[in-house]
Coordinates of C-alpha atoms in Angstrom, one line a residue:
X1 CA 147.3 45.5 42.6
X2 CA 145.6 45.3 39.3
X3 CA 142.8 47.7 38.4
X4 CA 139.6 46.2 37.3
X5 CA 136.8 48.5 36.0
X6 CA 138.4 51.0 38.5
X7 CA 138.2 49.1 41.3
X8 CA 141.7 47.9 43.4
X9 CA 142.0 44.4 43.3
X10 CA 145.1 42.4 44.2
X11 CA 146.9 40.6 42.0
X12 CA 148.1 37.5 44.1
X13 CA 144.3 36.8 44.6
X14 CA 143.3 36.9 41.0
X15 CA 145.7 34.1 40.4
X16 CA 144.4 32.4 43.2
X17 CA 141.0 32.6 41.5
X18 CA 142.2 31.6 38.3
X19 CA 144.2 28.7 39.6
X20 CA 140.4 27.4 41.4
X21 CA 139.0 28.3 38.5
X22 CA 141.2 25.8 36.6
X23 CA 140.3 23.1 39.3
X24 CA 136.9 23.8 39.1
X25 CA 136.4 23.6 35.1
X26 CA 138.5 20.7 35.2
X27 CA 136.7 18.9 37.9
X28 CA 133.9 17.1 35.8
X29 CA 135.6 16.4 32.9
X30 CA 138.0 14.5 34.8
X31 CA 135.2 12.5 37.2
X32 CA 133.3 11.9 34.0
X33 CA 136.1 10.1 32.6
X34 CA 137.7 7.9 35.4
X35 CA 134.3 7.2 36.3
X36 CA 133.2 5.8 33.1
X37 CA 136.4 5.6 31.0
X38 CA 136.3 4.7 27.5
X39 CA 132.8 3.6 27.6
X40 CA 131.5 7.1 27.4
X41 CA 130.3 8.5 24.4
X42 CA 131.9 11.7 23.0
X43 CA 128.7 13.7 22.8
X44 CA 128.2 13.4 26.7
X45 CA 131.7 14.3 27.2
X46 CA 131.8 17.1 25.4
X47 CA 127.8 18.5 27.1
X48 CA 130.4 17.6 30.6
X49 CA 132.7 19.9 29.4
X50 CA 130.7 22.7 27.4
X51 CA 127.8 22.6 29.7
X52 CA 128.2 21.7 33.1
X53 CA 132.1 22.3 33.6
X54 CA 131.4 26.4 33.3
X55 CA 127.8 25.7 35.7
X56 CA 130.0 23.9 38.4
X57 CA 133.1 26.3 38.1
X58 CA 130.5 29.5 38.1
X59 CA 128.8 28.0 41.3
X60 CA 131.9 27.4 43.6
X61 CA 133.9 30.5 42.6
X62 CA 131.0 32.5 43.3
X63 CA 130.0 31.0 46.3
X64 CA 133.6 31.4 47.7
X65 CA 133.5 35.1 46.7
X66 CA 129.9 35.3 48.4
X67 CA 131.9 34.0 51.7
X68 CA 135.0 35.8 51.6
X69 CA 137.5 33.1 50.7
X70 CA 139.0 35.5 48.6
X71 CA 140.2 38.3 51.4
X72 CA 143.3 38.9 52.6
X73 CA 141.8 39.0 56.2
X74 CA 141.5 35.2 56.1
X75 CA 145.2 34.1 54.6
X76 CA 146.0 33.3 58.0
X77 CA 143.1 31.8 59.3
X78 CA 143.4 28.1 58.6
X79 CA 140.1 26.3 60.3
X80 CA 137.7 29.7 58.7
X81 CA 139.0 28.5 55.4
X82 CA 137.9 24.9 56.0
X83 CA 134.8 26.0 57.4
X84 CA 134.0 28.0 54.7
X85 CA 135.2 25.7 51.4
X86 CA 133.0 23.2 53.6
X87 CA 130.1 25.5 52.6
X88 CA 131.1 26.4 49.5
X89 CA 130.4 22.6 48.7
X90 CA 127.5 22.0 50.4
X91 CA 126.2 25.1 48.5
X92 CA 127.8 24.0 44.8
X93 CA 126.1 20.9 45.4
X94 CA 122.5 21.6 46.1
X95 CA 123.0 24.4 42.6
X96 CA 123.7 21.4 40.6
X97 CA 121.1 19.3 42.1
X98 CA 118.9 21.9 41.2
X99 CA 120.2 21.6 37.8
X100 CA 119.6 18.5 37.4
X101 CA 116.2 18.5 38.9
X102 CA 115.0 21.2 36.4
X103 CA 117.4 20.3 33.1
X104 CA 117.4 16.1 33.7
X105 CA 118.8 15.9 30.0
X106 CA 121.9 17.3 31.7
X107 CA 122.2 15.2 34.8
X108 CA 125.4 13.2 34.3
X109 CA 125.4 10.6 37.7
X110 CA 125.6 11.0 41.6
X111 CA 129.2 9.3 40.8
X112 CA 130.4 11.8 38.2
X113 CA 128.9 14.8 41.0
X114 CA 130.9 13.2 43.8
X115 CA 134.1 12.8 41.6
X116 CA 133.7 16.2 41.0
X117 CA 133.4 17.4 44.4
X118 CA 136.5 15.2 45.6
X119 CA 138.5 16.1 42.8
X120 CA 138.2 19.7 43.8
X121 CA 138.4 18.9 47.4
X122 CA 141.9 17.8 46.3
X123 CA 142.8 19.9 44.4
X124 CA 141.8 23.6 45.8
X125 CA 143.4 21.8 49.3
X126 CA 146.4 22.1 47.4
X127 CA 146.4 25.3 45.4
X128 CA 145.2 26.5 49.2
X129 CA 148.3 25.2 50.8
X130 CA 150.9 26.9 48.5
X131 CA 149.2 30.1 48.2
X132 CA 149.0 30.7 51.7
X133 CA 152.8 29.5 52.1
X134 CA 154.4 31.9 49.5
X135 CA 151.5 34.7 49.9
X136 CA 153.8 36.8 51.8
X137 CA 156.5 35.7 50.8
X138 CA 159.1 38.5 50.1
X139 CA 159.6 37.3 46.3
X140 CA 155.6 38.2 45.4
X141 CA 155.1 41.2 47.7
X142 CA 155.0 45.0 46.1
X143 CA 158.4 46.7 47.3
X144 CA 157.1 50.1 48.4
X145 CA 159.5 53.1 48.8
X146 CA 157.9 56.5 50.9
X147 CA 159.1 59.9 50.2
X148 CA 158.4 61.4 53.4
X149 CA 159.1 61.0 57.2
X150 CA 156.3 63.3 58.9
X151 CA 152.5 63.4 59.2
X152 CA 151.3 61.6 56.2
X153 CA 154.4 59.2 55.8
X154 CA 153.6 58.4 59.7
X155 CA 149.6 57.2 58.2
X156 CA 151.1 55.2 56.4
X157 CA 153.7 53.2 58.0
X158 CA 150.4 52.6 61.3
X159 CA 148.4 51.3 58.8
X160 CA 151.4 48.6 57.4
X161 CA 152.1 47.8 60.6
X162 CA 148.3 47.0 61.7
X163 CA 147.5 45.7 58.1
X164 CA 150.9 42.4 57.8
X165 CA 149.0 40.7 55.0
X166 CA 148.2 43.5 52.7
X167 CA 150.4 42.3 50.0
X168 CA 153.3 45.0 49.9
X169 CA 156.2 45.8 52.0
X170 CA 157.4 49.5 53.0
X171 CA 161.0 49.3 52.3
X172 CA 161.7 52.8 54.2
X173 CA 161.1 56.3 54.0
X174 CA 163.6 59.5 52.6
X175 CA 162.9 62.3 54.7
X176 CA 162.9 65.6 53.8
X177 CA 164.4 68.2 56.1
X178 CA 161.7 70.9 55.9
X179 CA 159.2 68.6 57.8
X180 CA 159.2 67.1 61.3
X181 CA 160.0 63.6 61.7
X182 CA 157.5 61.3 62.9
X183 CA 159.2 58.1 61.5
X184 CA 161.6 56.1 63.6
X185 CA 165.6 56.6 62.7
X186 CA 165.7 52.7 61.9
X187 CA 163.5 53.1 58.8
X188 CA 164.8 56.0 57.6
X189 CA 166.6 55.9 54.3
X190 CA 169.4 58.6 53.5
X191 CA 169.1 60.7 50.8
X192 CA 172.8 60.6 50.1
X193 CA 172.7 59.9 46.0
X194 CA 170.2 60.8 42.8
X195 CA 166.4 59.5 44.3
X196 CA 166.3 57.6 41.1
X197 CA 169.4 55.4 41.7
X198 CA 168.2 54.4 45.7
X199 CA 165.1 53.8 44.1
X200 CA 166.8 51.1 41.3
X201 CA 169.2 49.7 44.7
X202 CA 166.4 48.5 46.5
X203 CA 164.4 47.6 43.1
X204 CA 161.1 49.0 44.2
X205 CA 158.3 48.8 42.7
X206 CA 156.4 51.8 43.5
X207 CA 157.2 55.1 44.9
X208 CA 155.0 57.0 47.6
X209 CA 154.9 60.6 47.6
X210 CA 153.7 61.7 51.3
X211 CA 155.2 64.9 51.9
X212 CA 152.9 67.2 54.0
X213 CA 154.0 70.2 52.1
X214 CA 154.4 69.0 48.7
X215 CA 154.3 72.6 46.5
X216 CA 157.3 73.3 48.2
X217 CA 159.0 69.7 48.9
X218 CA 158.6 68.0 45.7
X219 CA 162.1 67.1 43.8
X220 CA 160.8 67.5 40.4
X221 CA 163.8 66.7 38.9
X222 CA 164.6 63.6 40.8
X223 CA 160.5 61.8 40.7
X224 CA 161.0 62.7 36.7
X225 CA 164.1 60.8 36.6
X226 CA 162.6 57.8 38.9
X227 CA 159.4 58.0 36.1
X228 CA 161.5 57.4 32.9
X229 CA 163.6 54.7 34.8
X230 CA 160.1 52.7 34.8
X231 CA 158.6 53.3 38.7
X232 CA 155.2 53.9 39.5
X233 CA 154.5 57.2 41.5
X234 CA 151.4 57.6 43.3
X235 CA 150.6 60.4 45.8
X236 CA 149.2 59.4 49.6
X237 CA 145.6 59.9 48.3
X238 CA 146.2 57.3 45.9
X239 CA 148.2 54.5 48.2
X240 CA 145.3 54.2 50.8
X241 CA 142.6 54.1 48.0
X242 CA 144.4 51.2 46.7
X243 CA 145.2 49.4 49.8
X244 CA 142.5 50.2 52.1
X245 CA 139.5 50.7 50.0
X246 CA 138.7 54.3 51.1
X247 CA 140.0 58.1 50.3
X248 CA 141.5 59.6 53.1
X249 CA 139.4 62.9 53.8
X250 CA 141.7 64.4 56.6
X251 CA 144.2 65.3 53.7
X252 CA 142.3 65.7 50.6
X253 CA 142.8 68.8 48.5
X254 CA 139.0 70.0 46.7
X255 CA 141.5 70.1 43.5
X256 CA 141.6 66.4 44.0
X257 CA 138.3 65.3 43.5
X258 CA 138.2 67.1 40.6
X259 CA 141.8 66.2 38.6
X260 CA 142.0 62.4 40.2
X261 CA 140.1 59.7 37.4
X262 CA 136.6 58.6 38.6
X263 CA 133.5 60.1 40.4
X264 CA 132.0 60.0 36.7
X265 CA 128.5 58.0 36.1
X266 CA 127.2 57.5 32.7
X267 CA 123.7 57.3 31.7
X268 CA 124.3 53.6 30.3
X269 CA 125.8 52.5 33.5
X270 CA 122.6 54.2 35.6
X271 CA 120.3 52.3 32.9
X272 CA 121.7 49.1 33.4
X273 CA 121.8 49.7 37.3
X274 CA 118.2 50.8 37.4
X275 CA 117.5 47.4 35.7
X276 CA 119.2 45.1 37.7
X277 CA 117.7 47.3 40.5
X278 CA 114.1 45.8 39.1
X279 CA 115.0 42.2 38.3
X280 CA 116.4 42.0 41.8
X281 CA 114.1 43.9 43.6
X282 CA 111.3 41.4 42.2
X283 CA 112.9 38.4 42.3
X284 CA 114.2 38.9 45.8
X285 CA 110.7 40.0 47.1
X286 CA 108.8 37.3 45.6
X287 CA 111.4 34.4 47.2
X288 CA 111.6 36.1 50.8
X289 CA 107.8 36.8 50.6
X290 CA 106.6 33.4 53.0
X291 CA 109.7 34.8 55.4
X292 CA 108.3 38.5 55.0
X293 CA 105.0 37.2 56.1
X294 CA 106.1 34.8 59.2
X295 CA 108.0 37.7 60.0
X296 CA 105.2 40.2 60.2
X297 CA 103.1 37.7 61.8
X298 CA 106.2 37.2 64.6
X299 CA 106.3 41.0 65.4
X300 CA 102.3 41.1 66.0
X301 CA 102.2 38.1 68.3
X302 CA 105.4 39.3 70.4
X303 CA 104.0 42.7 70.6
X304 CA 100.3 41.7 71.3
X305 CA 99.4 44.1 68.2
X306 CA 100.3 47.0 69.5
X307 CA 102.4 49.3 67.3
X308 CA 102.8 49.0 63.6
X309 CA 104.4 46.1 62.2
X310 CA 106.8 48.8 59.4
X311 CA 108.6 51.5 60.6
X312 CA 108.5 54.1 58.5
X313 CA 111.3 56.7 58.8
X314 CA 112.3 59.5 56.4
X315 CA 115.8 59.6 55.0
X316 CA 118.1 61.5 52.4
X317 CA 118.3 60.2 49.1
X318 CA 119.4 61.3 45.8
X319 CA 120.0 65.1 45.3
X320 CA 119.1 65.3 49.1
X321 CA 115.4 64.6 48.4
X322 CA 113.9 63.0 50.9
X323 CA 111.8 59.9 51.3
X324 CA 110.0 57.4 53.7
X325 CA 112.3 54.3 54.2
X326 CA 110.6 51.2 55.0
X327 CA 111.7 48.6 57.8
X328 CA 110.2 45.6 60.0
X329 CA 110.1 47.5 63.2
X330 CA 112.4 45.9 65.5
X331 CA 112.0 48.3 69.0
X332 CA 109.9 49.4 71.1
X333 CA 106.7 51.3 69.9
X334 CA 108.4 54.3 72.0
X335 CA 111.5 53.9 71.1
X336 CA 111.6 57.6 70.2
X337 CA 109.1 58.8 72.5
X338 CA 110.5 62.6 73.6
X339 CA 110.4 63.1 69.3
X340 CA 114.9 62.9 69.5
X341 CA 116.5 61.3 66.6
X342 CA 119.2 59.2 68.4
X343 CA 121.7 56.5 67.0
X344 CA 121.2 52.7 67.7
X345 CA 124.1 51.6 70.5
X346 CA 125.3 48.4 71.2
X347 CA 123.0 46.2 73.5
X348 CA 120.4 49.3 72.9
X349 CA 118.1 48.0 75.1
X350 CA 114.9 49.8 72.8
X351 CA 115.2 46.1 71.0
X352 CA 112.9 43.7 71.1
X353 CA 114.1 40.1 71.5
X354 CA 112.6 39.3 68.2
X355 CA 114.2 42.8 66.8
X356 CA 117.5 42.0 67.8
X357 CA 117.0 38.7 65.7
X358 CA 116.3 40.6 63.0
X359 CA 118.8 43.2 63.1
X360 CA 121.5 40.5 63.4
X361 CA 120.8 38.6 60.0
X362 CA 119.6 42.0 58.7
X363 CA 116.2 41.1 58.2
X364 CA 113.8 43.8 59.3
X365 CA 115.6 45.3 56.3
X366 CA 114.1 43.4 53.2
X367 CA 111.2 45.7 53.1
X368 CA 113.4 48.1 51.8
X369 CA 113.3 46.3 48.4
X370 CA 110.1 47.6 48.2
X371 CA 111.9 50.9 47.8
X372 CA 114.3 49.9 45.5
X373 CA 111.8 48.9 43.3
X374 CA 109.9 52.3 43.6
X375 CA 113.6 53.8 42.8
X376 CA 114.2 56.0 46.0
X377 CA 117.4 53.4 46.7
X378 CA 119.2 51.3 45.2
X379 CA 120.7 47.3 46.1
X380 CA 123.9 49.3 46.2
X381 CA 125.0 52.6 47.5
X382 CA 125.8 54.6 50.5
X383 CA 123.4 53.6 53.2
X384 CA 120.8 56.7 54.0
X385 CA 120.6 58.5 56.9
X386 CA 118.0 60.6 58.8
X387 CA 118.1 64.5 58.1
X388 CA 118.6 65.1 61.5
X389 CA 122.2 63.1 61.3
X390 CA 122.3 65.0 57.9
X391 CA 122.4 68.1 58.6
X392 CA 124.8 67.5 62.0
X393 CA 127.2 65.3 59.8
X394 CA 127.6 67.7 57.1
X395 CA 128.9 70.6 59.5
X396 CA 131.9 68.4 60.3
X397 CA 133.1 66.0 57.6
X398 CA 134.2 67.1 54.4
X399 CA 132.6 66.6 51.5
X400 CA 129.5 64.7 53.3
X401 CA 126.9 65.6 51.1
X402 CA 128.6 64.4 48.0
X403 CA 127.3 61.0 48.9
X404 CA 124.0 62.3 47.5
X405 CA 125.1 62.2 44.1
X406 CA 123.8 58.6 43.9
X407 CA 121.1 56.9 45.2
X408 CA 121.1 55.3 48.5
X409 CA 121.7 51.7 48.8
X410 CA 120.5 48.1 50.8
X411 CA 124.1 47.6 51.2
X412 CA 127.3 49.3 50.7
X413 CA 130.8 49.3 50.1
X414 CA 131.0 51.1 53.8
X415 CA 128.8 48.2 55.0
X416 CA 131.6 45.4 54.2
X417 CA 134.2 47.5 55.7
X418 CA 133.5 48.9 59.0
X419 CA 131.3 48.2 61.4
X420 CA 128.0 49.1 62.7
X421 CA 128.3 53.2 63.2
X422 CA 126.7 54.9 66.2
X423 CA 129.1 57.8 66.1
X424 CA 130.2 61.0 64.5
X425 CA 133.8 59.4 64.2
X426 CA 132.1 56.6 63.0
X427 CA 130.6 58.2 60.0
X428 CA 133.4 59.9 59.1
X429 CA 135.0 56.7 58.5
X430 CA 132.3 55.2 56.5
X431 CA 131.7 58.2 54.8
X432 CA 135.9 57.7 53.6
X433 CA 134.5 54.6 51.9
X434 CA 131.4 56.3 50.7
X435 CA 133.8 58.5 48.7
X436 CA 135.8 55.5 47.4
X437 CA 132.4 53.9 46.1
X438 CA 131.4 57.5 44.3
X439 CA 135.1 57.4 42.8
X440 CA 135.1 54.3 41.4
X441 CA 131.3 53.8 40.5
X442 CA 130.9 50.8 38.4
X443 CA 128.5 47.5 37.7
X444 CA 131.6 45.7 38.7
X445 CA 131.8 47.1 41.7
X446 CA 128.2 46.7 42.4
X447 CA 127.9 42.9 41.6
X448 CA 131.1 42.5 44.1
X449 CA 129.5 44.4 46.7
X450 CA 126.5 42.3 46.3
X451 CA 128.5 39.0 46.6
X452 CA 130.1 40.0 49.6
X453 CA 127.1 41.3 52.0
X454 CA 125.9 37.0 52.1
X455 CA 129.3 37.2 53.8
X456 CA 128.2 39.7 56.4
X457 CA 124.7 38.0 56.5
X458 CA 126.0 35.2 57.7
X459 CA 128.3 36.1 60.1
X460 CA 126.7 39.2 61.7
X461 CA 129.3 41.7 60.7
X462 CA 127.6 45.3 61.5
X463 CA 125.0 44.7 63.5
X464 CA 123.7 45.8 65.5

């Protein structure tokens, strides 16, 4: 795994992008010049390769981000690949049409576009093919070594065993005698010699420190020895932030939050937030606006004008200030009729036919630009919830309110990995990726999380 503006990302699938991306730069060039060989001059050659080669590359690696082609969760899925790279096409093409249509100075031939597009056919169907055969292979996985064989140790062998394609491979676990075993006998590793020198045998690459007691358990001596022989040591906390994408709040120490790097936001990095927050807000409101309208106009008709077309709710925000959140109303007029908050359950038959539409491309939610724009959310953030929930959810997860320390968001980093919550349990684990988004706060992390909701768009993930 390679850090990247603090967020985890792995390193087998930034060569992966880096290998497309070499297709994809490559791709016009190439069609330019077997389609019109030496004939072509070297000034449009070199607009090909200066101009449009970096438009073409930006459009398809984006576009492939934007529908998950670069997630572990589809390595093994062979005809979702297809389906998707089919897309990614389809959408690369109508950018550069575009282009074209607005720059024609830049339009280089239907025959150089169609090169271009087969060349990368080709060519990604290739870099495709060996990537996913050597992905897993043993030679490119992260050997992992776990000091520990009880509670925490236990985590983390369930998760490797429900997570095969995660890029790393738990070689075993040293347990420690002052803890009760909850690993199997097979995958424990003796501690019969220094930790250092079973550490350089089975030429690990990282070391896992997942003792439940650790004041008491820790071998200083030994994890100093295994430090200055070159392995990484990194505590539980820090092995399911990495892997997972959240921070475990079952077994996290206050000291923690405080000692571990992150959950820092600069002013610049609010400022240039806030004003992506308007640009976006604007753009997106003033493109959708035509679907805002038939939309309004749909609710009306189906419920022969009675109730109010927006549902207005209040939420927490910020600082736990509250505000009115906007939203296409999607159930019944009395959908809260005895005055109860309650949570939204699957088939909730409160719904309207049109709502349920709405709810599962996430469209009665695009009013809520209108309170990014105003600044009460953001395009990014943990998603708000009613004070009611509030004030339940803070008396039994950890650390719940901490998610007020930014603003709310459209979408979130909770949003693209778990599902639609209706549940205390349910928050608890959203509000573990909540803390993960808090931690490692960045524009990076925002423009990814961005990419990836089209991704969740499109095929309904959430909804609900």
């Amino acid at each position: 795994m390679i850090r990247i503006f603090r967020h985890y990302i792995s390193s087998a699938y930034l060569i992966l992008i880096l290998l497309e991306g070499i297709v994809y730069l490559s791709a016009i060039p190439v069609a330019y010049w077997f389609r019109l060989g030496i004939t072509v001059g070297w000034d449009e050659y070199m607009l090909a390769l200066k101009v449009m080669s970096p438009i073409y590359a930006f459009a398809m690696l984006t576009s492939a981000a934007s529908l998950g082609l670069y997630q572990r969760a589809l390595s093994q899925d062979y005809a979702a690949q297809v389906l998707r790279m089919v897309m990614v096409f389809s959408i690369a093409s109508l950018v550069m049409a575009v282009v074209f249509y607005s720059l024609p100075e830049l339009f280089l031939g239907r025959g150089v576009l169609l090169g271009a597009v087969f060349y990368s056919a080709v060519g990604v169907t290739v870099v495709r093919i060996l990537f996913n055969r050597y992905v897993d292979s043993e030679a490119i996985q992260q050997r992992v070594l776990v000091l520990g064989a009880g509670e925490k140790a236990s985590q983390i062998e369930e998760y490797s065993n429900a997570h095969k394609h995660s890029g790393y491979r738990v070689l075993g676990f040293i347990s420690n005698t002052s803890e009760t075993q909850k690993i199997a006998d097979h995958r424990i590793i003796q501690l019969n010699r220094p930790l250092h020198k079973i550490a350089l045998n089975l030429d690990i690459d990282e070391l896992v420190i997942a003792l439940d007691e650790e004041r008491s358990q820790i071998p200083v001596d030994d994890l100093f020895n295994c430090k200055m022989a070159g392995f990484r040591i990194i505590d539980f906390l820090t092995f399911f932030e990495k892997h997972s994408g959240e921070i475990r709040i079952d077994m996290l120490r206050p000291s923690w939050l405080y000692f571990s790097d992150g959950f820092c936001v600069d002013g610049f990095v609010r400022t240039i937030k806030r004003m992506i927050d308007l640009f976006a807000s604007v753009v997106v409101l003033m493109l959708f606006f035509p679907i805002m309208v038939f939309i309004a106009l749909a609710i009306s008709i189906e419920s022969r004008g009675k109730g109010s077309i927006l549902y207005r709710q209040n939420r927490v925000g910020q600082d736990g200030c509250e505000f009115e959140i906007l939203k296409f109303r999607s159930m019944r007029p009395d959908a809260e009729e005895n005055g109860e908050a309650q949570w939204a359950a699957a088939n909730d038959d409160r719904v309207t036919r049109l709502g349920s539409i709405l709810r599962k491309y996430r469209l009665d939610e695009l009013p809520q630009l209108y309170n990014v724009f105003h600044g009460e959310m953001s395009l990014v953030g943990p998603r708000p919830e009613r004070p009611e929930f509030v004030e339940e959810l803070a008396k039994v997860i950890p650390y719940y309110k901490e998610r007020h320390q930014v603003k709310p968001g459209l979408t979130g980093w909770a949003q693209l990995n778990y599902p639609y919550g209706a549940s205390v349990e349910d928050a608890q684990k959203k509000h573990q990726y909540d803390l993960y988004y808090l931690k490692n706060y960045s524009i990076f992390l925002d423009l990814l999380i961005m990419l990836q909701t089209v991704e969740v768009m499109i095929w309904k993930k959430g909804s609900r």
